[in-house]
Amino acid sequence: MRVFIPGVDGYLGWSLALYLAARGHEVAGADAGFRRRWVEEMGSDSATPILPIEERLLVFKETFDGELRFWDGDLCDWDLVEEIFTEFRPEAVVHLGECPSAPYSMIDREHTTFVQRNNVMNTLNIIFAMRDFAPDAQLVKLGTMGEYGTPNIDIPEGFFEVEYRGRKDRLPFPRQAGSWYHWSKVHGSNNIMFACKLYGLRATDVMQGVVFGTRIDEMGDDERLLTRLDFDEAFGTAINRFSCQAVIGDPLTPFGKGHQRRGFLPLRDSMQCLTLAVDNPPEASEYRVFNQFEETYDVTELARKVQKVSGDLGMDVEVINVENPRLELEEHYYTPDHQNLLDLGYQPTHDVEAEMKVMLEDLLRYKDRIEAHKDALLPQMRWDGRHEKVHYLK
Ligand code: USQ
């Protein structure tokens, strides 16, 4: 299948290009290099060394004996989107080309408006390009579990049956996002749901949990194929940050009370699920929602697991809670459904500690790279708009 990946230079995008190419798909991608610049803006760098995109493309060709067609540019630029769709004629689009960071979107007005404009606008451009140039193609859009927030009831996969004043309907489950970034994803989801009705497009909205891990099997022992791994306060996600903290001997930092519960999944599971969505397209006009995570975990429970696995590898690390820079519930009910992908054959990696071990061993090799940017680890961007480093709570 011809698969177009917006955001192909990112953490998920690069991994997915390798994963799909290894399975015989023809892959093309676009990227404006935003992620590299955002992380630099945060005073950080990927813990894993990554090649410039031009060199990545050469290594891809050498590895898979086929080209990854690439467009260097911003998908908010309609002319570029039109060119890509008319030249490549994708059969599937896996949209990973958005700014993925809640903290980044909370920095100030400029960052909020940038994230929302970028995410909403490039998704609309993709919708119109599909309507005009690839109406039978399918869209796999990366949503986020964070769109639902943390309601005090179970979370279905997108829709639920509701009875109100004696009448029943199947309606979208309420969204209660907790950052401007997460709201941008809600807006994207709503726009796609509408486009499916309006233009007969087919789309899968993947409500993905927090991804962690340094590798997928397709990277093998070739360092040049590694994907990026961020650990700064904006682009590093919880387990990835805890693992980087562990290898440099910094305390692991659950925020606040540390009982926030989220869905997590290893990078390799994310690849498996996105590919299952691609391989099993929805019907025309169908907008379907998959909640995508392996299991839900409490943030402190995860920090303790990273601490334990680090201990097995001879590292002695502490877990110390820090002030929570975010506005979020720190103890709450959280029970989302996640059956749709299992029905399609998703086989979750249940051994989270084994996955952590692989990541920690990888990161130990790049300890110096993390050490060089360790100032980026402790958050300073607070949801109330103040920029002030958080304090340890002990
Ligand atoms: N957290 C800590 N300590 C840390 C880092 C995070 O306690 O050092 C907590 C956060 O307060 C939050 C939870 O861990 O309660 C998850 O935070 P995160 O930074 O790992 O993830 P989040 O900001 O929610 O965003 C990430 C991705 C985003 C994706 C989302 C899925 O960056 O692109 O949409 O995970 S979800 O969390 O399910 O909404």
Short mmCIF file of C-alpha atoms and ligand atoms in Angstrom, two decimals:
data_model
loop_
_atom_site.label_atom_id
_atom_site.label_comp_id
_atom_site.label_asym_id
_atom_site.label_seq_id
_atom_site.Cartn_x
_atom_site.Cartn_y
_atom_site.Cartn_z
CA MET A 1 0.00 0.00 0.00
CA ARG A 2 1.17 3.58 -0.63
CA VAL A 3 1.32 5.17 2.81
CA PHE A 4 2.04 8.85 3.39
CA ILE A 5 3.38 9.83 6.82
CA PRO A 6 3.26 13.52 7.72
CA GLY A 7 5.81 13.99 10.52
CA VAL A 8 8.09 11.23 9.25
CA ASP A 9 11.16 12.68 11.01
CA GLY A 10 9.60 12.38 14.49
CA TYR A 11 9.66 9.80 17.29
CA LEU A 12 6.72 7.82 15.92
CA GLY A 13 7.01 8.86 12.29
CA TRP A 14 10.52 7.54 11.69
CA SER A 15 9.74 4.30 13.53
CA LEU A 16 6.58 3.79 11.50
CA ALA A 17 8.38 4.37 8.20
CA LEU A 18 10.79 1.55 9.10
CA TYR A 19 8.02 -0.72 10.40
CA LEU A 20 5.86 -0.32 7.27
CA ALA A 21 8.76 -0.57 4.82
CA ALA A 22 9.82 -3.84 6.47
CA ARG A 23 6.31 -5.11 5.73
CA GLY A 24 6.42 -4.24 2.05
CA HIS A 25 4.52 -0.94 2.06
CA GLU A 26 5.63 1.93 -0.14
CA VAL A 27 6.26 4.83 2.22
CA ALA A 28 6.50 8.56 1.63
CA GLY A 29 6.77 11.31 4.18
CA ALA A 30 6.93 15.01 4.82
CA ASP A 31 8.46 16.99 7.63
CA ALA A 32 9.55 20.56 8.22
CA GLY A 33 12.05 19.62 10.92
CA PHE A 34 9.89 21.32 13.55
CA ARG A 35 10.48 18.72 16.24
CA ARG A 36 14.26 19.14 16.08
CA ARG A 37 13.84 22.91 16.49
CA TRP A 38 11.26 22.69 19.29
CA VAL A 39 13.49 20.45 21.38
CA GLU A 40 16.42 22.78 20.74
CA GLU A 41 14.21 25.65 21.90
CA MET A 42 13.68 23.70 25.14
CA GLY A 43 17.46 23.64 25.59
CA SER A 44 17.63 19.92 24.95
CA ASP A 45 18.45 17.27 22.37
CA SER A 46 17.43 13.70 21.64
CA ALA A 47 19.10 11.25 24.05
CA THR A 48 19.64 8.91 21.12
CA PRO A 49 21.81 10.28 18.32
CA ILE A 50 19.80 10.83 15.15
CA LEU A 51 21.07 11.58 11.68
CA PRO A 52 20.04 14.63 9.65
CA ILE A 53 17.04 13.77 7.51
CA GLU A 54 19.06 13.65 4.25
CA GLU A 55 21.30 10.95 5.73
CA ARG A 56 18.33 9.11 7.22
CA LEU A 57 16.87 8.85 3.73
CA LEU A 58 20.12 7.34 2.38
CA VAL A 59 20.23 4.76 5.19
CA PHE A 60 16.59 3.93 4.58
CA LYS A 61 17.36 3.27 0.91
CA GLU A 62 20.35 1.11 1.77
CA THR A 63 18.32 -0.90 4.33
CA PHE A 64 15.11 -1.47 2.42
CA ASP A 65 16.37 -1.28 -1.14
CA GLY A 66 13.66 1.24 -1.92
CA GLU A 67 13.24 4.94 -1.60
CA LEU A 68 11.37 6.89 1.04
CA ARG A 69 9.98 9.80 -0.98
CA PHE A 70 10.33 12.89 1.12
CA TRP A 71 9.02 16.44 1.05
CA ASP A 72 10.75 18.99 3.25
CA GLY A 73 8.07 21.45 4.27
CA ASP A 74 5.13 22.55 6.35
CA LEU A 75 1.74 20.93 5.75
CA CYS A 76 0.02 24.19 6.61
CA ASP A 77 1.25 25.17 3.13
CA TRP A 78 -1.57 24.07 0.81
CA ASP A 79 0.57 24.14 -2.35
CA LEU A 80 2.91 21.60 -0.81
CA VAL A 81 0.05 19.34 0.31
CA GLU A 82 -1.48 19.50 -3.16
CA GLU A 83 1.86 18.59 -4.75
CA ILE A 84 2.35 15.60 -2.44
CA PHE A 85 -1.12 14.20 -2.96
CA THR A 86 -1.10 14.60 -6.74
CA GLU A 87 2.37 13.08 -7.08
CA PHE A 88 2.21 10.27 -4.51
CA ARG A 89 -1.54 9.48 -4.57
CA PRO A 90 -1.54 7.88 -1.11
CA GLU A 91 -3.84 4.98 -0.30
CA ALA A 92 -3.38 5.63 3.40
CA VAL A 93 -2.29 8.69 5.35
CA VAL A 94 -1.00 8.21 8.89
CA HIS A 95 -1.01 11.73 10.26
CA LEU A 96 1.79 12.10 12.81
CA GLY A 97 2.63 15.65 11.80
CA GLU A 98 1.31 17.65 14.73
CA CYS A 99 2.93 19.34 17.68
CA PRO A 100 2.51 16.65 20.37
CA SER A 101 3.35 18.53 23.53
CA ALA A 102 0.97 19.68 26.24
CA PRO A 103 3.63 21.71 28.12
CA TYR A 104 4.85 23.39 24.93
CA SER A 105 1.31 24.56 24.19
CA MET A 106 1.05 26.10 27.68
CA ILE A 107 4.18 28.30 27.53
CA ASP A 108 2.46 31.51 26.47
CA ARG A 109 -0.03 32.96 23.99
CA GLU A 110 2.36 32.59 21.04
CA HIS A 111 2.94 28.90 21.72
CA THR A 112 -0.76 28.21 22.32
CA THR A 113 -1.82 29.85 19.07
CA PHE A 114 1.03 28.22 17.18
CA VAL A 115 0.12 24.71 18.38
CA GLN A 116 -3.58 25.12 17.69
CA ARG A 117 -3.06 26.76 14.29
CA ASN A 118 -0.50 24.20 13.22
CA ASN A 119 -2.45 21.15 14.35
CA VAL A 120 -5.91 22.23 13.22
CA MET A 121 -4.77 23.75 9.93
CA ASN A 122 -2.52 20.98 8.66
CA THR A 123 -5.22 18.43 9.47
CA LEU A 124 -7.76 20.47 7.50
CA ASN A 125 -5.33 20.64 4.57
CA ILE A 126 -5.01 16.86 4.66
CA ILE A 127 -8.80 16.47 4.77
CA PHE A 128 -9.22 18.66 1.68
CA ALA A 129 -6.36 16.94 -0.16
CA MET A 130 -8.00 13.59 0.53
CA ARG A 131 -11.35 14.87 -0.70
CA ASP A 132 -9.86 16.26 -3.90
CA PHE A 133 -7.05 13.84 -4.80
CA ALA A 134 -7.45 10.62 -2.81
CA PRO A 135 -11.13 10.19 -1.91
CA ASP A 136 -10.83 6.42 -1.42
CA ALA A 137 -7.74 6.62 0.76
CA GLN A 138 -8.03 6.16 4.50
CA LEU A 139 -6.84 8.53 7.17
CA VAL A 140 -5.28 7.26 10.36
CA LYS A 141 -5.18 10.27 12.61
CA LEU A 142 -3.24 10.30 15.83
CA GLY A 143 -5.58 11.53 18.52
CA THR A 144 -4.85 11.19 22.20
CA MET A 145 -6.40 9.58 25.24
CA GLY A 146 -6.01 13.03 26.80
CA GLU A 147 -8.98 14.27 24.75
CA TYR A 148 -11.31 12.53 27.20
CA GLY A 149 -9.67 13.93 30.33
CA THR A 150 -10.23 11.94 33.51
CA PRO A 151 -14.01 11.64 34.04
CA ASN A 152 -15.38 9.77 37.03
CA ILE A 153 -17.00 7.16 34.76
CA ASP A 154 -15.70 4.57 32.30
CA ILE A 155 -14.42 5.92 28.95
CA PRO A 156 -15.74 4.20 25.81
CA GLU A 157 -14.02 4.21 22.42
CA GLY A 158 -15.23 7.52 21.06
CA PHE A 159 -18.99 7.04 21.29
CA PHE A 160 -21.49 5.96 23.93
CA GLU A 161 -25.19 5.21 24.19
CA VAL A 162 -26.97 7.85 26.18
CA GLU A 163 -30.56 8.14 27.39
CA TYR A 164 -31.81 11.64 28.15
CA ARG A 165 -35.41 12.65 28.90
CA GLY A 166 -36.73 9.39 27.64
CA ARG A 167 -34.87 9.36 24.31
CA LYS A 168 -31.72 7.46 23.32
CA ASP A 169 -28.85 8.21 20.96
CA ARG A 170 -25.28 7.16 20.23
CA LEU A 171 -23.19 10.27 20.75
CA PRO A 172 -19.54 11.30 20.91
CA PHE A 173 -18.26 10.85 24.45
CA PRO A 174 -17.63 14.26 26.09
CA ARG A 175 -14.14 15.68 25.69
CA GLN A 176 -12.48 17.35 28.68
CA ALA A 177 -8.93 18.01 27.54
CA GLY A 178 -6.40 19.35 30.02
CA SER A 179 -4.07 21.49 27.88
CA TRP A 180 -4.28 23.70 24.80
CA TYR A 181 -2.46 20.93 22.94
CA HIS A 182 -5.02 18.33 23.98
CA TRP A 183 -7.82 20.68 22.90
CA SER A 184 -6.15 21.04 19.49
CA LYS A 185 -6.51 17.27 19.14
CA VAL A 186 -10.20 17.50 20.07
CA HIS A 187 -10.70 20.11 17.36
CA GLY A 188 -8.93 17.84 14.86
CA SER A 189 -11.10 14.89 15.86
CA ASN A 190 -14.29 16.91 15.45
CA ASN A 191 -13.19 18.18 12.04
CA ILE A 192 -12.41 14.67 10.84
CA MET A 193 -15.70 13.28 12.15
CA PHE A 194 -17.51 16.01 10.21
CA ALA A 195 -15.43 15.44 7.04
CA CYS A 196 -16.34 11.76 7.02
CA LYS A 197 -20.03 12.67 7.00
CA LEU A 198 -19.61 15.49 4.55
CA TYR A 199 -17.21 14.04 1.98
CA GLY A 200 -17.55 10.30 2.59
CA LEU A 201 -13.94 10.01 3.79
CA ARG A 202 -12.87 7.02 5.86
CA ALA A 203 -10.95 7.67 9.05
CA THR A 204 -9.62 6.01 12.16
CA ASP A 205 -9.01 8.31 15.09
CA VAL A 206 -6.42 6.70 17.31
CA MET A 207 -6.70 7.84 20.92
CA GLN A 208 -3.20 6.94 21.87
CA GLY A 209 -1.86 6.78 25.41
CA VAL A 210 1.66 7.76 26.45
CA VAL A 211 4.30 5.98 24.37
CA PHE A 212 7.67 4.88 25.73
CA GLY A 213 10.75 3.04 24.57
CA THR A 214 13.83 3.49 22.46
CA ARG A 215 13.38 0.91 19.77
CA ILE A 216 11.52 -1.46 17.52
CA ASP A 217 13.04 -4.66 16.11
CA GLU A 218 13.39 -3.11 12.65
CA MET A 219 16.17 -0.84 13.99
CA GLY A 220 18.31 -3.91 14.74
CA ASP A 221 21.86 -3.05 15.76
CA ASP A 222 22.15 -0.19 13.30
CA GLU A 223 22.50 2.99 15.32
CA ARG A 224 21.75 5.01 12.20
CA LEU A 225 18.18 3.70 12.25
CA LEU A 226 17.42 4.80 15.81
CA THR A 227 14.51 7.10 16.44
CA ARG A 228 14.75 10.17 18.65
CA LEU A 229 14.11 9.96 22.40
CA ASP A 230 13.34 13.20 24.20
CA PHE A 231 13.53 13.85 27.91
CA ASP A 232 12.99 17.60 28.31
CA GLU A 233 9.91 18.83 30.16
CA ALA A 234 7.93 19.46 26.98
CA PHE A 235 8.75 16.63 24.59
CA GLY A 236 9.83 13.90 26.98
CA THR A 237 6.97 11.73 28.21
CA ALA A 238 6.80 10.19 31.67
CA ILE A 239 8.58 6.80 31.37
CA ASN A 240 11.13 8.13 28.88
CA ARG A 241 11.97 10.96 31.26
CA PHE A 242 12.17 8.63 34.28
CA SER A 243 14.55 6.38 32.37
CA CYS A 244 16.80 9.27 31.38
CA GLN A 245 16.77 10.56 34.96
CA ALA A 246 17.76 7.09 36.16
CA VAL A 247 20.79 6.72 33.90
CA ILE A 248 22.31 10.02 35.09
CA GLY A 249 21.43 9.32 38.74
CA ASP A 250 18.82 12.08 39.04
CA PRO A 251 15.72 11.40 41.16
CA LEU A 252 12.63 10.23 39.26
CA THR A 253 9.95 12.90 39.47
CA PRO A 254 6.25 12.02 39.79
CA PHE A 255 4.36 15.32 39.71
CA GLY A 256 2.36 16.30 42.81
CA LYS A 257 0.79 13.34 44.63
CA GLY A 258 1.85 11.22 41.66
CA HIS A 259 -1.29 9.13 41.35
CA GLN A 260 -2.28 10.39 37.92
CA ARG A 261 -3.31 7.33 35.95
CA ARG A 262 -2.83 7.12 32.18
CA GLY A 263 -2.77 4.50 29.44
CA PHE A 264 0.79 3.61 28.38
CA LEU A 265 2.21 1.54 25.56
CA PRO A 266 5.65 0.64 24.24
CA LEU A 267 6.78 2.10 20.92
CA ARG A 268 6.63 -1.35 19.33
CA ASP A 269 2.94 -1.67 20.34
CA SER A 270 2.17 1.74 18.88
CA MET A 271 3.66 0.57 15.57
CA GLN A 272 1.70 -2.67 15.69
CA CYS A 273 -1.58 -0.84 16.35
CA LEU A 274 -1.14 1.86 13.72
CA THR A 275 -0.31 -0.84 11.19
CA LEU A 276 -3.39 -2.86 12.19
CA ALA A 277 -5.49 0.24 11.55
CA VAL A 278 -3.86 0.69 8.12
CA ASP A 279 -4.32 -2.97 7.21
CA ASN A 280 -8.01 -2.94 8.21
CA PRO A 281 -9.47 0.25 6.72
CA PRO A 282 -12.89 1.59 7.67
CA GLU A 283 -15.81 1.85 5.21
CA ALA A 284 -16.45 4.99 3.18
CA SER A 285 -18.02 7.70 5.42
CA GLU A 286 -17.01 5.74 8.53
CA TYR A 287 -15.32 7.59 11.37
CA ARG A 288 -14.17 5.10 13.99
CA VAL A 289 -12.26 5.55 17.19
CA PHE A 290 -9.68 3.22 18.73
CA ASN A 291 -8.37 3.73 22.26
CA GLN A 292 -4.76 2.65 21.97
CA PHE A 293 -2.75 1.64 25.01
CA GLU A 294 -1.41 -1.52 26.56
CA GLU A 295 -2.57 -0.93 30.16
CA THR A 296 -3.28 1.93 32.54
CA TYR A 297 -0.69 2.72 35.21
CA ASP A 298 -0.32 5.13 38.07
CA VAL A 299 2.65 7.47 37.49
CA THR A 300 4.29 6.55 40.81
CA GLU A 301 3.82 2.86 40.08
CA LEU A 302 5.76 3.44 36.85
CA ALA A 303 8.50 5.42 38.57
CA ARG A 304 8.88 2.52 41.04
CA LYS A 305 9.14 0.05 38.15
CA VAL A 306 11.86 2.16 36.49
CA GLN A 307 13.61 2.35 39.87
CA LYS A 308 13.44 -1.43 40.26
CA VAL A 309 14.72 -2.22 36.76
CA SER A 310 17.47 0.40 37.17
CA GLY A 311 18.41 -1.32 40.44
CA ASP A 312 18.65 -4.67 38.60
CA LEU A 313 21.11 -2.96 36.24
CA GLY A 314 23.19 -1.69 39.15
CA MET A 315 21.86 1.86 39.36
CA ASP A 316 20.73 3.31 42.63
CA VAL A 317 17.99 5.89 42.02
CA GLU A 318 15.49 7.69 44.20
CA VAL A 319 11.88 8.61 43.50
CA ILE A 320 11.12 12.11 44.76
CA ASN A 321 7.86 13.89 44.01
CA VAL A 322 8.08 17.45 42.73
CA GLU A 323 5.52 20.25 42.64
CA ASN A 324 3.07 19.61 39.85
CA PRO A 325 3.50 22.25 37.13
CA ARG A 326 0.18 21.13 35.61
CA LEU A 327 -3.45 21.59 36.54
CA GLU A 328 -4.73 18.02 36.66
CA LEU A 329 -6.32 15.55 39.09
CA GLU A 330 -3.60 13.71 40.99
CA GLU A 331 -5.87 10.94 42.29
CA HIS A 332 -8.81 9.87 40.20
CA TYR A 333 -10.87 7.13 38.59
CA TYR A 334 -9.61 6.02 35.17
CA THR A 335 -11.10 3.11 33.29
CA PRO A 336 -11.01 3.48 29.50
CA ASP A 337 -12.15 0.69 27.16
CA HIS A 338 -9.61 -0.67 24.68
CA GLN A 339 -11.22 -3.53 22.86
CA ASN A 340 -11.31 -2.46 19.19
CA LEU A 341 -7.63 -3.05 18.48
CA LEU A 342 -7.62 -6.33 20.38
CA ASP A 343 -10.49 -7.42 18.11
CA LEU A 344 -8.27 -6.65 15.11
CA GLY A 345 -5.49 -8.83 16.53
CA TYR A 346 -3.39 -6.46 18.67
CA GLN A 347 -1.04 -8.50 20.83
CA PRO A 348 0.11 -6.25 23.65
CA THR A 349 3.62 -6.40 25.05
CA HIS A 350 2.70 -7.26 28.61
CA ASP A 351 6.23 -7.28 30.00
CA VAL A 352 6.65 -3.57 30.65
CA GLU A 353 9.70 -4.13 32.85
CA ALA A 354 11.48 -6.03 30.08
CA GLU A 355 10.76 -3.10 27.77
CA MET A 356 12.13 -0.70 30.38
CA LYS A 357 15.28 -2.79 30.63
CA VAL A 358 15.88 -2.56 26.88
CA MET A 359 15.40 1.21 27.05
CA LEU A 360 17.66 1.70 30.05
CA GLU A 361 20.42 -0.37 28.44
CA ASP A 362 20.14 1.73 25.28
CA LEU A 363 20.17 4.97 27.24
CA LEU A 364 23.19 4.01 29.31
CA ARG A 365 25.19 4.19 26.09
CA TYR A 366 24.10 7.80 25.66
CA LYS A 367 24.44 8.91 29.26
CA ASP A 368 26.76 11.78 28.26
CA ARG A 369 24.18 13.18 25.86
CA ILE A 370 21.58 13.30 28.64
CA GLU A 371 24.08 14.68 31.13
CA ALA A 372 24.87 17.50 28.67
CA HIS A 373 21.25 18.71 28.74
CA LYS A 374 20.22 17.71 32.26
CA ASP A 375 18.94 21.23 33.01
CA ALA A 376 16.06 20.53 30.65
CA LEU A 377 14.73 17.76 32.93
CA LEU A 378 13.19 19.67 35.80
CA PRO A 379 10.05 21.52 34.63
CA GLN A 380 9.60 25.24 34.83
CA MET A 381 6.56 25.84 32.65
CA ARG A 382 3.53 25.95 34.87
CA TRP A 383 -0.06 25.73 33.69
CA ASP A 384 -0.82 29.03 35.48
CA GLY A 385 1.59 30.81 33.14
CA ARG A 386 4.49 31.23 35.58
CA HIS A 387 7.93 30.14 34.39
CA GLU A 388 9.63 28.98 37.55
CA LYS A 389 11.42 25.69 38.22
CA VAL A 390 9.38 23.27 40.33
CA HIS A 391 10.69 22.26 43.77
CA TYR A 392 11.21 18.79 45.17
CA LEU A 393 8.53 17.91 47.73
CA LYS A 394 10.66 16.67 50.61
N1 USQ B 1 4.31 13.18 34.74
C1 USQ B 1 4.95 13.09 35.94
N2 USQ B 1 6.32 13.30 35.97
C2 USQ B 1 7.04 13.56 34.85
C3 USQ B 1 6.37 13.65 33.62
C4 USQ B 1 5.01 13.45 33.60
O1 USQ B 1 4.34 12.84 36.97
O2 USQ B 1 8.26 13.75 34.95
C5 USQ B 1 2.85 12.96 34.69
C6 USQ B 1 2.06 14.12 34.13
O3 USQ B 1 1.75 15.08 35.13
C7 USQ B 1 0.84 13.42 33.58
C8 USQ B 1 1.38 12.04 33.16
O4 USQ B 1 2.62 11.88 33.84
O5 USQ B 1 -0.11 13.23 34.58
C9 USQ B 1 1.62 11.92 31.68
O6 USQ B 1 2.44 12.99 31.27
P1 USQ B 1 3.33 12.90 29.95
O7 USQ B 1 4.18 14.12 29.86
O8 USQ B 1 4.00 11.58 29.87
O9 USQ B 1 2.21 12.87 28.82
P2 USQ B 1 1.21 13.97 28.27
O10 USQ B 1 1.60 15.37 28.59
O11 USQ B 1 -0.16 13.56 28.69
O12 USQ B 1 1.38 13.82 26.71
C10 USQ B 1 1.88 12.63 26.10
C11 USQ B 1 2.32 12.97 24.70
C12 USQ B 1 1.11 13.41 23.92
C13 USQ B 1 0.02 12.35 23.99
C14 USQ B 1 -0.30 12.01 25.43
C15 USQ B 1 -1.22 10.84 25.60
O13 USQ B 1 3.30 14.00 24.73
O14 USQ B 1 1.48 13.66 22.58
O15 USQ B 1 -1.12 12.87 23.37
O16 USQ B 1 0.91 11.63 26.09
S1 USQ B 1 -2.23 10.98 27.02
O17 USQ B 1 -1.38 11.26 28.18
O18 USQ B 1 -2.96 9.75 27.19
O19 USQ B 1 -3.10 12.11 26.80
#
